Amino acid sequence: MSTKKILIAGSSGLIGSALVPFLQAQGINVGRLMRHAQNKHPYWDRESDTFCLNEFNHPDIVINLAGENIANGRWSEKRKQQLLDSRIITTEKLVKHFMISSPAPKLWINASAIGFYGNRGEQELDEESPVGGDFVSQLAQQWEESSNAIKRVGTRLINLRTGLVISKDGGALAKMLPVFKFGLGGKIGNGQQIMSWIDIHDMVRAISFTIDNESLNGPVNFVSPNPISNSIFSHLLAKQLKRPNCFPLPSFMVRLLFAEMGKELLLSSTNVVPKKLIEAGFKFKYEKLEESLKAQLGG
């Protein structure tokens, strides 16, 4: 049985909800950092700006997944600032606290996203590719930068550049399902935009892999080795559900309905490869989307 202590911020999100039981099944002592006092969980008292961590005062690993859902609501300037603050301020507060903790965590895993690269068409992107110029690119870059200070105390840092997470329990797939189940699904725009995705089971397995593999540092792309076009994604989802795939959502409607958010999240093309994970020897269980959709949706 493992004796590791792992503190997770943002444990109620899509990834955190799957990661907590996965780690606990390995015998790891997992603390879920709450926003307020709740039972005996560690929590952040925002009024006094203090952390009440109990037995997790000195965790071996901190995993920071906290941040408001980027796909909820149109991106007004106020909303953009909320998205930034929910990531940057939380990360900076956590880092500041653990930089003066002794001993410091051995490993810090901080959420990020492949939105870092921006809209790059069919260009193949790995962890060495430069940052894009979109809002989501700047958001991801600032999020990563806000965690960098933890390296000063000798803590290994991993930035999770996560793609579209395939899970029936939440995220983009859960939002698509009602539309496709009613037979109203179809490609978005011209359907040629590349979607880089990862099955939720491979997501938590890959996080566990980075914990055990000390050769991994810095940004790591958490995506399947087989990105696909939106058109093929729509076709495979409709096929899995045994529904038609003949109601496309034109680009002008995306811009009309969702404005900047729709342009960057639905029409952008980001062709990302998991170079670091593959070179480190990680084996994906779900390399192809049809395998992931079958596992998530049955049939």
mmCIF file of N, CA, C and O in Angstrom, residues 4 63 89 109 125 139 168 182 200 226 279:
data_model
loop_
_atom_site.group_PDB
_atom_site.id
_atom_site.type_symbol
_atom_site.label_atom_id
_atom_site.label_comp_id
_atom_site.label_asym_id
_atom_site.label_seq_id
_atom_site.Cartn_x
_atom_site.Cartn_y
_atom_site.Cartn_z
ATOM 1 N N LYS A 4 1.857 7.659 0.096
ATOM 2 C CA LYS A 4 1.862 9.009 -0.453
ATOM 3 C C LYS A 4 0.653 9.795 0.037
ATOM 4 O O LYS A 4 -0.442 9.272 0.196
ATOM 5 N N ILE A 63 -1.827 18.565 -6.590
ATOM 6 C CA ILE A 63 -2.415 18.573 -7.924
ATOM 7 C C ILE A 63 -3.446 19.690 -7.968
ATOM 8 O O ILE A 63 -4.455 19.649 -7.266
ATOM 9 N N ILE A 89 -5.095 33.448 -9.492
ATOM 10 C CA ILE A 89 -5.068 33.790 -8.068
ATOM 11 C C ILE A 89 -4.984 32.534 -7.210
ATOM 12 O O ILE A 89 -4.173 32.455 -6.274
ATOM 13 N N ILE A 109 1.603 19.216 -9.799
ATOM 14 C CA ILE A 109 0.940 19.014 -11.085
ATOM 15 C C ILE A 109 -0.106 20.097 -11.236
ATOM 16 O O ILE A 109 -1.022 20.204 -10.428
ATOM 17 N N LEU A 125 1.707 19.856 -33.498
ATOM 18 C CA LEU A 125 2.209 20.606 -32.354
ATOM 19 C C LEU A 125 2.645 19.663 -31.242
ATOM 20 O O LEU A 125 1.930 18.723 -30.897
ATOM 21 N N LEU A 139 -4.475 32.687 -21.650
ATOM 22 C CA LEU A 139 -4.977 32.146 -20.391
ATOM 23 C C LEU A 139 -4.127 30.967 -19.940
ATOM 24 O O LEU A 139 -3.692 30.899 -18.785
ATOM 25 N N LYS A 168 -18.603 10.423 -20.463
ATOM 26 C CA LYS A 168 -20.066 10.543 -20.470
ATOM 27 C C LYS A 168 -20.563 11.330 -19.265
ATOM 28 O O LYS A 168 -21.723 11.761 -19.224
ATOM 29 N N PHE A 182 -31.039 12.986 -30.115
ATOM 30 C CA PHE A 182 -32.273 13.376 -30.798
ATOM 31 C C PHE A 182 -32.112 13.367 -32.318
ATOM 32 O O PHE A 182 -33.030 13.736 -33.045
ATOM 33 N N ILE A 200 -11.135 9.836 -20.582
ATOM 34 C CA ILE A 200 -10.969 10.144 -19.165
ATOM 35 C C ILE A 200 -10.161 9.071 -18.436
ATOM 36 O O ILE A 200 -9.387 9.380 -17.524
ATOM 37 N N ASN A 226 -3.982 10.107 -31.726
ATOM 38 C CA ASN A 226 -4.747 10.123 -32.973
ATOM 39 C C ASN A 226 -5.805 11.221 -32.976
ATOM 40 O O ASN A 226 -7.004 10.946 -32.816
ATOM 41 N N GLU A 279 7.367 9.234 -25.565
ATOM 42 C CA GLU A 279 8.810 9.018 -25.381
ATOM 43 C C GLU A 279 9.127 8.438 -24.008
ATOM 44 O O GLU A 279 10.104 7.703 -23.842
#
